[in-house]
Short mmCIF file of C-alpha atoms and ligand atoms in Angstrom, two decimals:
data_model
loop_
_atom_site.label_atom_id
_atom_site.label_comp_id
_atom_site.label_asym_id
_atom_site.label_seq_id
_atom_site.Cartn_x
_atom_site.Cartn_y
_atom_site.Cartn_z
CA MET D 14 -15.77 -10.00 1.25
CA LYS D 15 -17.52 -6.90 2.46
CA PRO D 16 -18.40 -6.54 6.14
CA LYS D 17 -22.18 -6.68 6.61
CA ASN D 18 -24.00 -5.80 9.80
CA GLU D 19 -21.24 -7.37 11.85
CA LEU D 20 -17.83 -6.69 13.33
CA LEU D 21 -14.95 -8.44 11.60
CA PHE D 22 -11.23 -8.77 12.28
CA LEU D 23 -8.73 -9.74 9.60
CA ALA D 24 -4.93 -9.74 9.99
CA LEU D 25 -2.92 -9.47 6.79
CA GLY D 26 0.35 -9.58 8.75
CA GLY D 27 1.66 -10.11 12.27
CA SER D 28 -0.53 -13.08 13.22
CA GLY D 29 1.54 -16.25 12.95
CA GLU D 30 4.79 -14.28 12.83
CA ILE D 31 6.49 -11.49 14.73
CA GLY D 32 6.76 -8.60 12.28
CA MET D 33 4.85 -6.74 9.51
CA ASN D 34 1.72 -6.04 11.52
CA VAL D 35 -1.40 -5.21 9.51
CA ASN D 36 -4.81 -5.55 11.13
CA LEU D 37 -8.18 -4.76 9.59
CA TYR D 38 -11.44 -4.14 11.42
CA GLY D 39 -14.62 -4.28 9.35
CA CYS D 40 -18.12 -3.15 10.18
CA ASN D 41 -21.24 -2.08 8.22
CA GLY D 42 -19.53 -2.19 4.82
CA LYS D 43 -16.31 -0.40 5.80
CA TRP D 44 -12.80 -1.27 6.96
CA ILE D 45 -10.14 0.50 8.99
CA MET D 46 -6.51 -0.59 9.04
CA VAL D 47 -4.38 -0.62 12.19
CA ASP D 48 -0.63 -0.50 11.47
CA LEU D 49 1.25 -1.20 8.26
CA GLY D 50 4.62 -2.72 9.10
CA ILE D 51 7.51 -4.57 7.52
CA SER D 52 9.61 -7.56 8.43
CA PHE D 53 13.32 -7.89 7.85
CA SER D 54 14.45 -10.37 5.26
CA ASP D 55 16.30 -13.60 6.03
CA PRO D 56 18.65 -15.92 4.12
CA HIS D 57 15.62 -17.54 2.47
CA TYR D 58 15.42 -14.39 0.30
CA PRO D 59 19.06 -13.86 -0.67
CA GLY D 60 20.15 -10.37 -1.60
CA THR D 61 17.13 -8.61 -0.09
CA ASP D 62 16.51 -6.60 3.08
CA LEU D 63 12.78 -6.00 3.44
CA VAL D 64 9.64 -8.11 3.52
CA LEU D 65 6.21 -6.50 3.06
CA PRO D 66 2.71 -7.83 3.67
CA ASP D 67 0.67 -8.77 0.61
CA LEU D 68 -2.29 -6.36 0.72
CA GLU D 69 -4.06 -7.68 -2.38
CA PHE D 70 -7.29 -8.19 -0.41
CA ILE D 71 -7.61 -4.62 0.83
CA GLU D 72 -6.22 -3.13 -2.39
CA ARG D 73 -9.15 -4.81 -4.15
CA ASN D 74 -11.48 -3.33 -1.52
CA ALA D 75 -9.71 0.02 -1.14
CA LYS D 76 -12.95 1.96 -1.80
CA ASP D 77 -14.28 0.59 1.50
CA LEU D 78 -11.17 1.48 3.49
CA LEU D 79 -11.53 4.59 5.68
CA GLY D 80 -8.02 5.16 7.00
CA ILE D 81 -4.84 3.71 8.45
CA VAL D 82 -4.29 4.18 12.19
CA LEU D 83 -0.73 3.73 13.43
CA THR D 84 -0.17 2.63 17.03
CA HIS D 85 3.56 3.47 17.33
CA GLY D 86 6.72 4.11 15.36
CA HIS D 87 8.48 0.72 15.25
CA GLU D 88 9.29 -0.63 11.79
CA ASP D 89 7.04 -3.67 12.25
CA HIS D 90 4.13 -1.18 12.57
CA ILE D 91 4.93 1.69 10.16
CA GLY D 92 7.73 0.39 7.91
CA ALA D 93 5.58 -0.57 4.91
CA ILE D 94 3.86 2.84 4.64
CA PRO D 95 6.16 4.28 1.94
CA TRP D 96 5.80 1.11 -0.13
CA LEU D 97 2.10 0.35 0.16
CA ALA D 98 0.05 3.26 1.55
CA GLU D 99 -0.14 5.40 -1.58
CA GLU D 100 -2.04 2.78 -3.55
CA LEU D 101 -4.63 2.51 -0.77
CA GLY D 102 -5.32 6.24 -1.12
CA VAL D 103 -6.53 6.84 2.45
CA PRO D 104 -5.24 9.16 5.20
CA LEU D 105 -2.89 8.09 7.98
CA TYR D 106 -3.45 8.84 11.68
CA ALA D 107 -0.63 8.90 14.23
CA THR D 108 0.53 10.71 17.36
CA LYS D 109 3.23 13.34 16.88
CA PHE D 110 6.46 11.37 17.46
CA THR D 111 5.23 8.48 15.31
CA ALA D 112 4.06 10.98 12.68
CA GLY D 113 7.55 12.52 12.69
CA LEU D 114 9.10 9.16 11.88
CA ILE D 115 6.50 8.53 9.15
CA ARG D 116 7.22 11.94 7.65
CA TYR D 117 10.91 11.05 7.27
CA LYS D 118 9.90 7.96 5.33
CA LEU D 119 7.43 9.79 3.10
CA ARG D 120 10.01 12.49 2.36
CA GLU D 121 12.65 9.88 1.53
CA HIS D 122 10.28 8.29 -0.99
CA GLY D 123 9.00 11.61 -2.38
CA LEU D 124 5.48 10.90 -1.12
CA GLU D 125 4.94 13.79 1.30
CA LYS D 126 2.34 15.44 -0.93
CA ASP D 127 0.63 12.19 -1.96
CA ILE D 128 -0.30 10.76 1.41
CA LYS D 129 -2.30 12.70 4.00
CA LEU D 130 -0.86 12.34 7.49
CA ASN D 131 -3.07 13.44 10.41
CA ILE D 132 -1.53 14.07 13.80
CA ILE D 133 -3.66 13.06 16.77
CA GLU D 134 -3.02 14.21 20.34
CA ASP D 135 -1.66 11.54 22.71
CA ASP D 136 -5.08 10.76 24.15
CA GLY D 137 -7.01 12.11 21.17
CA HIS D 138 -10.38 10.89 19.87
CA PHE D 139 -11.48 10.83 16.26
CA ARG D 140 -14.05 9.10 14.11
CA LEU D 141 -13.71 7.06 10.94
CA GLY D 142 -17.26 6.22 9.78
CA ASP D 143 -18.84 3.92 12.36
CA PHE D 144 -15.54 3.54 14.21
CA GLY D 145 -14.78 5.85 17.15
CA ILE D 146 -11.06 5.75 17.90
CA ARG D 147 -9.20 6.83 21.02
CA TYR D 148 -5.44 6.61 21.58
CA ILE D 149 -4.60 5.04 24.95
CA PRO D 150 -0.97 5.73 25.98
CA LEU D 151 0.88 2.60 27.12
CA ALA D 152 4.52 2.01 28.00
CA HIS D 153 6.69 0.37 25.31
CA SER D 154 10.31 0.47 24.14
CA ILE D 155 9.69 3.60 22.03
CA ALA D 156 8.15 6.96 22.84
CA GLU D 157 4.38 7.11 22.29
CA GLY D 158 3.50 3.45 22.48
CA ASN D 159 -0.28 3.42 22.18
CA GLY D 160 -3.20 1.11 22.49
CA LEU D 161 -6.44 1.96 20.69
CA LEU D 162 -9.92 1.90 22.11
CA ILE D 163 -12.09 1.29 19.05
CA GLU D 164 -15.80 1.92 19.61
CA THR D 165 -18.16 0.21 17.19
CA PRO D 166 -21.94 -0.33 17.08
CA TYR D 167 -21.21 -3.96 18.08
CA GLY D 168 -19.06 -3.20 21.11
CA ASN D 169 -15.68 -1.81 22.06
CA ILE D 170 -12.35 -3.28 21.04
CA PHE D 171 -9.20 -2.67 23.04
CA HIS D 172 -6.34 -3.11 20.58
CA THR D 173 -3.25 -2.98 22.80
CA GLY D 174 -0.55 -2.44 20.18
CA ASP D 175 2.86 -3.29 21.66
CA TRP D 176 2.92 -2.61 25.37
CA LYS D 177 4.32 -3.32 28.79
CA LEU D 178 3.70 -2.04 32.29
CA ASP D 179 6.21 0.48 33.59
CA ASP D 180 5.51 2.91 36.45
CA LYS D 181 8.72 4.78 35.68
CA PRO D 182 9.18 4.63 31.93
CA GLN D 183 11.47 7.71 31.93
CA ILE D 184 9.58 9.13 28.94
CA GLY D 185 5.82 9.56 28.50
CA THR D 186 2.90 8.97 30.84
CA PRO D 187 1.29 5.58 30.34
CA SER D 188 -2.32 5.00 31.36
CA THR D 189 -2.74 3.99 34.97
CA ALA D 190 -4.46 0.90 36.35
CA GLU D 191 -7.44 3.17 37.22
CA GLU D 192 -7.70 4.51 33.68
CA LEU D 193 -7.50 1.02 32.18
CA THR D 194 -10.06 -0.23 34.70
CA ALA D 195 -12.37 2.60 33.62
CA ILE D 196 -12.08 1.37 30.03
CA GLY D 197 -13.02 -2.10 31.31
CA ASP D 198 -15.99 -0.58 33.15
CA GLU D 199 -17.33 0.81 29.85
CA GLY D 200 -17.41 -2.81 28.61
CA VAL D 201 -14.93 -4.33 26.18
CA LEU D 202 -16.06 -6.92 23.66
CA ALA D 203 -12.58 -7.96 22.50
CA LEU D 204 -9.02 -7.51 23.73
CA VAL D 205 -6.66 -7.73 20.74
CA CYS D 206 -3.34 -8.20 22.47
CA ASP D 207 0.46 -8.47 22.06
CA SER D 208 1.65 -12.10 22.44
CA THR D 209 5.43 -11.60 22.03
CA ASN D 210 6.52 -12.45 25.58
CA VAL D 211 3.74 -14.77 26.69
CA PHE D 212 6.34 -17.39 27.62
CA ASN D 213 8.04 -15.02 30.11
CA ASP D 214 7.06 -15.82 33.67
CA ASN D 215 8.39 -12.48 34.86
CA ALA D 216 7.25 -8.96 34.19
CA SER D 217 9.32 -6.99 31.69
CA GLY D 218 10.91 -4.63 34.27
CA SER D 219 11.24 -0.88 34.34
CA GLU D 220 13.42 1.59 32.45
CA GLU D 221 14.12 3.04 35.90
CA MET D 222 15.94 -0.17 36.85
CA VAL D 223 17.92 0.00 33.60
CA ARG D 224 18.89 3.58 34.43
CA GLU D 225 20.23 2.54 37.83
CA SER D 226 22.12 -0.44 36.39
CA LEU D 227 23.67 1.58 33.57
CA LEU D 228 24.75 4.26 36.01
CA GLU D 229 26.22 1.66 38.35
CA ALA D 230 28.03 -0.13 35.51
CA CYS D 231 29.47 3.08 34.04
CA LYS D 232 30.62 4.47 37.39
CA GLY D 233 33.15 1.69 37.71
CA ILE D 234 34.69 2.12 34.25
CA LYS D 235 37.86 4.16 33.78
CA THR D 236 38.25 3.68 30.01
CA ARG D 237 36.26 4.54 26.91
CA ILE D 238 32.62 3.40 26.99
CA MET D 239 30.58 2.48 23.95
CA VAL D 240 26.90 1.63 24.43
CA THR D 241 24.75 0.08 21.76
CA THR D 242 20.97 0.17 21.95
CA PHE D 243 17.88 0.36 19.74
CA ALA D 244 17.81 3.85 18.24
CA SER D 245 14.06 4.19 18.73
CA ASN D 246 14.23 3.66 22.49
CA LEU D 247 14.12 7.32 23.55
CA ALA D 248 13.92 6.49 27.24
CA ARG D 249 17.19 4.59 26.91
CA LEU D 250 18.81 7.48 25.01
CA GLN D 251 17.67 9.93 27.63
CA THR D 252 19.09 7.63 30.32
CA LEU D 253 22.43 7.43 28.50
CA GLY D 254 22.54 11.22 28.29
CA GLU D 255 21.99 11.38 32.05
CA VAL D 256 24.56 8.67 32.78
CA ALA D 257 27.14 10.48 30.65
CA LYS D 258 26.54 13.71 32.59
CA ALA D 259 26.58 11.95 35.95
CA THR D 260 29.89 10.22 35.21
CA GLY D 261 31.58 13.31 33.76
CA ARG D 262 31.66 12.02 30.20
CA GLN D 263 30.98 13.82 26.93
CA LEU D 264 28.43 12.13 24.69
CA CYS D 265 29.20 11.09 21.12
CA VAL D 266 26.61 9.47 18.83
CA ALA D 267 27.47 7.14 15.95
CA GLY D 268 24.89 5.92 13.45
CA ARG D 269 22.41 7.44 11.06
CA SER D 270 19.31 5.98 12.69
CA LEU D 271 20.38 7.48 16.03
CA ASP D 272 20.92 10.92 14.44
CA ARG D 273 17.47 10.78 12.89
CA MET D 274 15.80 9.54 16.05
CA ILE D 275 17.37 12.28 18.19
CA GLU D 276 16.41 14.92 15.62
CA ASN D 277 12.80 13.72 15.56
CA ALA D 278 12.72 13.47 19.36
CA LYS D 279 13.83 17.07 19.78
CA ALA D 280 11.42 18.28 17.10
CA THR D 281 8.50 16.63 18.94
CA GLY D 282 9.39 17.84 22.44
CA TYR D 283 11.51 14.99 23.83
CA LEU D 284 15.14 14.79 25.00
CA LYS D 285 15.02 18.42 26.13
CA ALA D 286 17.90 18.00 28.61
CA PHE D 287 19.98 15.82 26.28
CA PRO D 288 23.67 16.79 26.44
CA ASP D 289 25.46 18.39 23.48
CA ILE D 290 26.94 15.80 21.19
CA VAL D 291 30.67 15.87 20.41
CA ARG D 292 32.07 15.01 16.99
CA PHE D 293 34.03 11.80 16.31
CA GLU D 294 37.41 13.59 16.15
CA GLU D 295 36.80 15.35 19.47
CA ALA D 296 35.62 12.12 21.09
CA MET D 297 38.86 10.41 20.12
CA GLN D 298 40.96 13.26 21.52
CA LEU D 299 39.27 13.27 24.91
CA PRO D 300 40.79 11.23 27.75
CA ARG D 301 39.31 7.74 27.61
CA ASN D 302 37.39 8.22 30.86
CA LYS D 303 35.76 11.41 29.57
CA VAL D 304 33.75 10.01 26.71
CA MET D 305 30.71 7.81 26.18
CA ILE D 306 29.79 6.77 22.66
CA VAL D 307 26.27 5.62 21.79
CA ALA D 308 26.40 3.50 18.66
CA THR D 309 24.05 1.62 16.36
CA GLY D 310 24.75 -1.98 15.38
CA GLY D 311 23.88 -4.01 18.47
CA GLN D 312 22.13 -6.59 16.27
CA GLY D 313 25.35 -7.41 14.45
CA GLU D 314 24.69 -5.32 11.33
CA PRO D 315 28.16 -5.23 9.71
CA ARG D 316 27.66 -1.77 8.16
CA ALA D 317 26.39 -0.08 11.34
CA ALA D 318 28.71 1.87 13.63
CA LEU D 319 29.62 -0.89 16.11
CA GLY D 320 30.33 -3.38 13.33
CA ARG D 321 32.62 -0.90 11.58
CA VAL D 322 34.41 -0.02 14.83
CA ALA D 323 34.97 -3.76 15.42
CA GLN D 324 36.46 -4.02 11.91
CA GLY D 325 38.70 -0.99 12.51
CA ASN D 326 36.83 0.77 9.74
CA HIS D 327 35.42 3.85 11.52
CA LYS D 328 36.69 7.23 12.69
CA LEU D 329 35.94 6.03 16.21
CA SER D 330 38.06 3.24 17.62
CA LEU D 331 38.32 1.09 20.71
CA GLU D 332 41.41 -0.29 22.36
CA ASP D 333 42.61 -2.62 25.09
CA GLY D 334 40.48 -2.20 28.20
CA ASP D 335 37.64 -0.17 26.64
CA VAL D 336 34.12 -1.37 27.40
CA VAL D 337 31.12 -2.03 25.16
CA LEU D 338 27.73 -2.27 26.84
CA PHE D 339 25.01 -4.10 24.92
CA SER D 340 21.89 -2.33 26.24
CA SER D 341 19.69 -4.43 23.98
CA LYS D 342 18.61 -8.01 23.52
CA GLN D 343 19.67 -10.34 20.75
CA ILE D 344 16.76 -10.53 18.33
CA PRO D 345 16.35 -14.21 17.37
CA GLY D 346 18.19 -14.86 14.11
CA ASN D 347 20.91 -12.26 14.81
CA GLU D 348 22.99 -14.33 17.25
CA ILE D 349 25.61 -15.34 14.69
CA ALA D 350 26.15 -11.82 13.37
CA ILE D 351 26.39 -10.43 16.92
CA GLY D 352 28.84 -13.22 17.80
CA ILE D 353 31.12 -12.22 14.92
CA ILE D 354 31.34 -8.65 16.24
CA GLN D 355 31.76 -9.76 19.85
CA ASN D 356 34.63 -12.08 18.85
CA ARG D 357 36.37 -9.22 17.03
CA LEU D 358 35.97 -6.97 20.09
CA ALA D 359 37.23 -9.76 22.36
CA GLU D 360 40.32 -10.12 20.19
CA MET D 361 40.95 -6.38 20.71
CA ASN D 362 40.74 -6.99 24.50
CA VAL D 363 37.60 -4.87 24.67
CA LYS D 364 35.44 -5.83 27.63
CA MET D 365 31.77 -6.50 26.99
CA ILE D 366 28.77 -6.22 29.29
CA THR D 367 25.45 -7.62 28.08
CA GLU D 368 22.06 -8.04 29.74
CA ARG D 369 23.39 -11.33 31.09
CA GLN D 370 25.95 -9.60 33.31
CA ALA D 371 23.88 -6.57 34.41
CA ASP D 372 20.26 -5.39 34.19
CA ILE D 373 21.02 -3.02 31.35
CA HIS D 374 18.09 -3.95 29.15
CA VAL D 375 14.38 -4.58 29.61
CA SER D 376 11.89 -5.80 27.04
CA GLY D 377 9.09 -3.63 25.66
CA HIS D 378 6.53 -6.46 25.69
CA PRO D 379 4.40 -7.86 28.50
CA GLY D 380 5.30 -11.02 30.40
CA ARG D 381 2.60 -13.18 32.00
CA PRO D 382 2.08 -11.07 35.15
CA GLU D 383 1.47 -7.99 32.99
CA LEU D 384 -0.92 -9.87 30.70
CA LYS D 385 -2.88 -11.05 33.73
CA SER D 386 -3.16 -7.49 35.08
CA MET D 387 -4.42 -6.27 31.71
CA TYR D 388 -7.10 -8.99 31.62
CA GLU D 389 -8.24 -7.98 35.10
CA TRP D 390 -8.54 -4.33 34.21
CA ILE D 391 -10.08 -4.68 30.76
CA ARG D 392 -12.28 -7.76 31.46
CA PRO D 393 -12.96 -8.53 27.78
CA LYS D 394 -15.55 -11.06 26.58
CA ILE D 395 -13.13 -12.25 23.88
CA LEU D 396 -9.33 -12.48 23.78
CA LEU D 397 -7.77 -12.27 20.33
CA PRO D 398 -4.02 -12.81 20.46
CA VAL D 399 -1.90 -11.10 17.77
CA HIS D 400 1.78 -10.07 17.40
CA GLY D 401 3.11 -13.60 17.78
CA GLU D 402 4.03 -16.81 16.07
CA MET D 403 1.44 -19.58 16.31
CA ARG D 404 3.06 -21.01 19.47
CA HIS D 405 2.87 -17.60 21.18
CA MET D 406 -0.75 -16.97 20.18
CA LYS D 407 -1.91 -20.47 21.26
CA GLU D 408 -0.23 -20.06 24.63
CA HIS D 409 -1.68 -16.56 24.98
CA ALA D 410 -5.20 -17.91 24.34
CA ARG D 411 -4.62 -20.67 26.94
CA LEU D 412 -3.46 -18.11 29.50
CA GLY D 413 -6.46 -15.84 28.88
CA LEU D 414 -8.99 -18.67 29.20
CA GLU D 415 -7.27 -19.94 32.34
CA GLN D 416 -7.56 -16.42 33.78
CA GLY D 417 -11.30 -16.39 33.20
CA ILE D 418 -11.76 -14.63 29.86
CA PRO D 419 -14.87 -16.38 28.46
CA LYS D 420 -13.69 -16.80 24.84
CA ALA D 421 -10.43 -16.76 22.91
CA VAL D 422 -10.00 -16.90 19.13
CA VAL D 423 -6.68 -18.07 17.71
CA GLN D 424 -6.38 -16.86 14.13
CA LYS D 425 -3.60 -16.39 11.62
CA ASN D 426 -2.98 -14.00 8.73
CA GLY D 427 -5.87 -14.25 6.25
CA ASP D 428 -8.48 -15.67 8.64
CA VAL D 429 -11.67 -13.56 8.76
CA VAL D 430 -12.94 -13.52 12.35
CA ARG D 431 -16.49 -12.43 13.13
CA LEU D 432 -16.41 -10.90 16.62
CA ALA D 433 -20.11 -9.97 16.68
CA PRO D 434 -22.98 -10.62 16.53
CA GLY D 435 -23.12 -14.16 17.90
CA GLU D 436 -20.32 -16.44 18.94
CA PRO D 437 -16.88 -15.22 17.84
CA LYS D 438 -15.49 -17.48 15.13
CA ILE D 439 -13.48 -17.71 11.92
CA VAL D 440 -15.96 -17.27 9.08
CA GLY D 441 -13.72 -17.04 6.01
CA ARG D 442 -10.30 -16.89 4.48
CA GLU D 443 -8.72 -14.13 2.38
CA ARG D 444 -5.40 -13.94 0.60
CA SER D 445 -2.42 -12.98 2.72
CA GLY D 446 1.27 -13.47 2.18
CA ARG D 447 4.64 -11.85 1.81
CA LEU D 448 6.20 -9.55 -0.75
CA ILE D 449 9.90 -8.88 -1.07
CA VAL D 450 11.56 -5.54 -1.77
CA ASP D 451 14.36 -6.43 -4.20
CA GLY D 452 16.29 -3.33 -5.21
CA ASP D 453 13.52 -0.89 -6.14
CA ILE D 454 11.06 -3.59 -7.17
CA ILE D 455 8.38 -5.31 -5.11
CA ILE D 456 7.96 -8.99 -6.01
CA ALA D 457 6.11 -12.02 -4.67
CA ALA D 458 8.05 -13.90 -1.98
CA ASP D 459 7.16 -17.26 -3.51
CA GLY D 460 7.49 -16.16 -7.15
CA ALA D 461 9.95 -17.09 -9.90
CA THR D 462 12.61 -14.45 -9.10
CA MET D 463 13.26 -15.58 -5.54
CA ASN D 464 13.16 -19.26 -6.57
CA GLU D 465 15.77 -18.64 -9.27
CA ARG D 466 17.90 -16.51 -6.92
CA ARG D 467 17.86 -19.24 -4.29
CA LYS D 468 18.78 -21.96 -6.80
CA ILE D 469 21.63 -19.94 -8.26
CA SER D 470 22.93 -18.92 -4.83
CA GLN D 471 22.92 -22.53 -3.64
CA ASN D 472 24.14 -24.34 -6.76
CA GLY D 473 25.82 -21.84 -9.05
CA GLN D 474 25.09 -21.36 -12.71
CA ILE D 475 26.49 -22.45 -16.08
CA SER D 476 25.70 -20.57 -19.29
CA VAL D 477 26.06 -22.43 -22.60
CA ALA D 478 25.94 -20.56 -25.92
CA LEU D 479 25.84 -22.34 -29.26
CA ALA D 480 25.01 -21.49 -32.87
CA ILE D 481 23.07 -23.66 -35.33
CA ASP D 482 23.47 -22.94 -39.03
CA ALA D 483 20.81 -23.01 -41.77
CA ARG D 484 21.37 -26.74 -42.32
CA GLY D 485 20.74 -27.48 -38.66
CA LYS D 486 24.39 -28.18 -37.90
CA LEU D 487 26.45 -26.85 -35.04
CA SER D 488 28.48 -23.85 -36.15
CA GLY D 489 31.77 -23.71 -34.23
CA ASP D 490 32.08 -24.99 -30.66
CA PRO D 491 29.64 -24.24 -27.84
CA VAL D 492 30.93 -21.65 -25.35
CA LEU D 493 30.53 -22.24 -21.62
CA GLN D 494 30.83 -19.97 -18.63
CA THR D 495 30.39 -20.87 -14.98
CA GLN D 496 29.37 -18.73 -12.00
CA GLY D 497 29.76 -20.04 -8.47
CA VAL D 498 30.30 -23.67 -9.51
CA PRO D 499 33.06 -25.35 -7.46
CA ILE D 500 35.44 -25.97 -10.36
CA GLU D 501 38.79 -24.40 -9.60
CA ASP D 502 42.04 -26.29 -10.30
CA GLU D 503 40.65 -28.48 -13.09
CA ARG D 504 38.65 -25.80 -14.79
CA ASP D 505 39.98 -26.34 -18.35
CA GLU D 506 39.49 -30.10 -18.18
CA PHE D 507 35.93 -29.64 -16.95
CA LEU D 508 35.12 -27.10 -19.66
CA ASP D 509 36.51 -29.42 -22.38
CA GLU D 510 34.37 -32.29 -21.19
CA ALA D 511 31.24 -30.12 -20.82
CA VAL D 512 31.75 -28.72 -24.36
CA ASP D 513 32.06 -32.26 -25.67
CA ALA D 514 28.86 -33.26 -23.89
CA ALA D 515 27.05 -30.26 -25.38
CA LYS D 516 28.36 -31.06 -28.90
CA LYS D 517 27.24 -34.65 -28.58
CA ALA D 518 23.75 -33.53 -27.58
CA THR D 519 23.45 -31.35 -30.70
CA ARG D 520 24.01 -34.33 -32.98
CA LYS D 521 20.50 -35.58 -32.24
CA PHE D 522 19.03 -32.23 -33.42
CA SER D 523 15.97 -32.78 -35.61
CA GLY D 524 14.68 -29.20 -35.96
CA ASP D 525 13.03 -28.94 -32.55
CA ILE D 526 14.86 -26.05 -30.83
CA ALA D 527 13.13 -26.52 -27.47
CA LYS D 528 14.18 -30.16 -27.39
CA LEU D 529 17.75 -29.25 -28.39
CA ARG D 530 17.93 -26.73 -25.56
CA GLU D 531 16.74 -29.30 -23.05
CA ASP D 532 19.13 -32.01 -24.36
CA VAL D 533 22.12 -29.67 -24.08
CA ARG D 534 21.03 -28.49 -20.64
CA LEU D 535 20.77 -32.03 -19.30
CA ALA D 536 24.08 -33.09 -20.87
CA VAL D 537 25.99 -30.17 -19.33
CA ARG D 538 24.28 -30.58 -15.99
CA ARG D 539 25.14 -34.29 -15.93
CA THR D 540 28.80 -33.44 -16.52
CA ALA D 541 28.76 -30.82 -13.75
CA ARG D 542 27.09 -33.31 -11.41
CA GLU D 543 29.74 -35.95 -12.11
CA TRP D 544 32.55 -33.45 -11.52
CA THR D 545 31.20 -31.64 -8.49
CA GLY D 546 28.24 -33.45 -6.96
CA LYS D 547 26.24 -30.23 -7.49
CA LYS D 548 23.35 -29.52 -9.86
CA PRO D 549 23.98 -25.99 -11.11
CA VAL D 550 21.36 -23.99 -12.98
CA VAL D 551 22.24 -24.43 -16.69
CA ASP D 552 21.06 -21.81 -19.20
CA VAL D 553 21.35 -22.67 -22.88
CA LEU D 554 21.34 -19.85 -25.44
CA ILE D 555 20.93 -20.92 -29.07
CA VAL D 556 21.57 -18.66 -32.04
CA GLU D 557 20.01 -19.85 -35.30
CA GLY D 558 21.82 -18.89 -38.50
ZN1 ZN M 10 6.87 -2.01 19.03
ZN1 ZN M 11 5.74 -4.73 17.22
#
């Protein structure tokens, strides 16, 4: 698939899921990529943390790829760069704060010299072949959220990236209604837009409101305060610095991602008035009403600062009457892990305030009123929902059509959409999918390794070793070992019976080793099934003498 005299869109991630955004635009033989993100793993991939998009399609067509343009610094937009960008061999483009975060990643992976990273001014223009690209600042839950105006010979695309409307975002200067209307006046063929919060009837709300609520909440507290929030939300960090000052508290910061984010913020001109940070020891010596601790771990990560404090496993500690503010939302899937930490804190008589008790968090994605405003300003001919599961994208398309956008195209990862010329429609299908980072190795999500891992983790494993002599007879007894099979008190009895079953199976041996292996496997598995009701993975190792 090579783009001809046409304008194509192809998502390799982020359409049909929330996470690992990768979008391709194709025109006159060339492609550009917008974003290259990761997803976080789930229990379906035991023992792993990261999920990457499968880029086989564009790797095969890498000679036609002109560059990778990054909208903003969230992991679902830049996280896959250190794993996948080098092979594509093209330069990256990002604004300075985002570029700072990317540089950390490249340095960590020893790739700083191998991947060219171009820094573009906040509202900078540049060209990649037939694509003219302009960064359009928009509010989001990280500094330097950006949309992209992509000019092509077939019309302009407004790719929103992740966005919200916020008149008082505390950090950055988002484009105004007038500026966005001016983009609409130039004519926009397609609006490629964030679908995350399409089911929210209300607008996302302002960081200014969060600032007031946090200040109000903290004013009334006479004990130690710990606040957990997303490290990348610089506006929130700046607010917490201000609230600490305003309430006469020293600021302490716990968590590596926060340290890195603050360092990058200062290096790129943000958090200029941020208070000095006190060390853990000093924070614990201060009177309880003189300290505010900002900590990572609000999503229930057991190894992050809040989780370790809750386990009593950190230099910082909380006691009866201290308060933890969750200035974050629960990301779906993390409720159980967050609950574990909240129960531990409750047992310690620590008070908790979440977004349910006070307006101490706002989302970074647009609700319906914000989406409607964007449609009115941009006035696209086509709406192309992205950054959503299928239910979000379908609803987003319905909303856009209802609001008078003439056409909407609902696509998912791998669908090739022709935006122009002619009617917009899906014209093909390319490979897309997920890869898993397992240790240092990247493997297919649906491949043998993950299948085996899942089976072993769910059913346990039995290894059987036996030796066959030159006459084809069993030499000695088979040896068995179990891993994670629910045999505890009657272990010896079980092993005796399983060894007997294996021995019996070898009696039928006629010279066919593969058949012997299968007979022994089935015999041992049958025994395990009878004893436990489980079907463990059984591996049979045969030594021939
Ligand atoms: Zn984002
Ligand atoms: Zn995102």
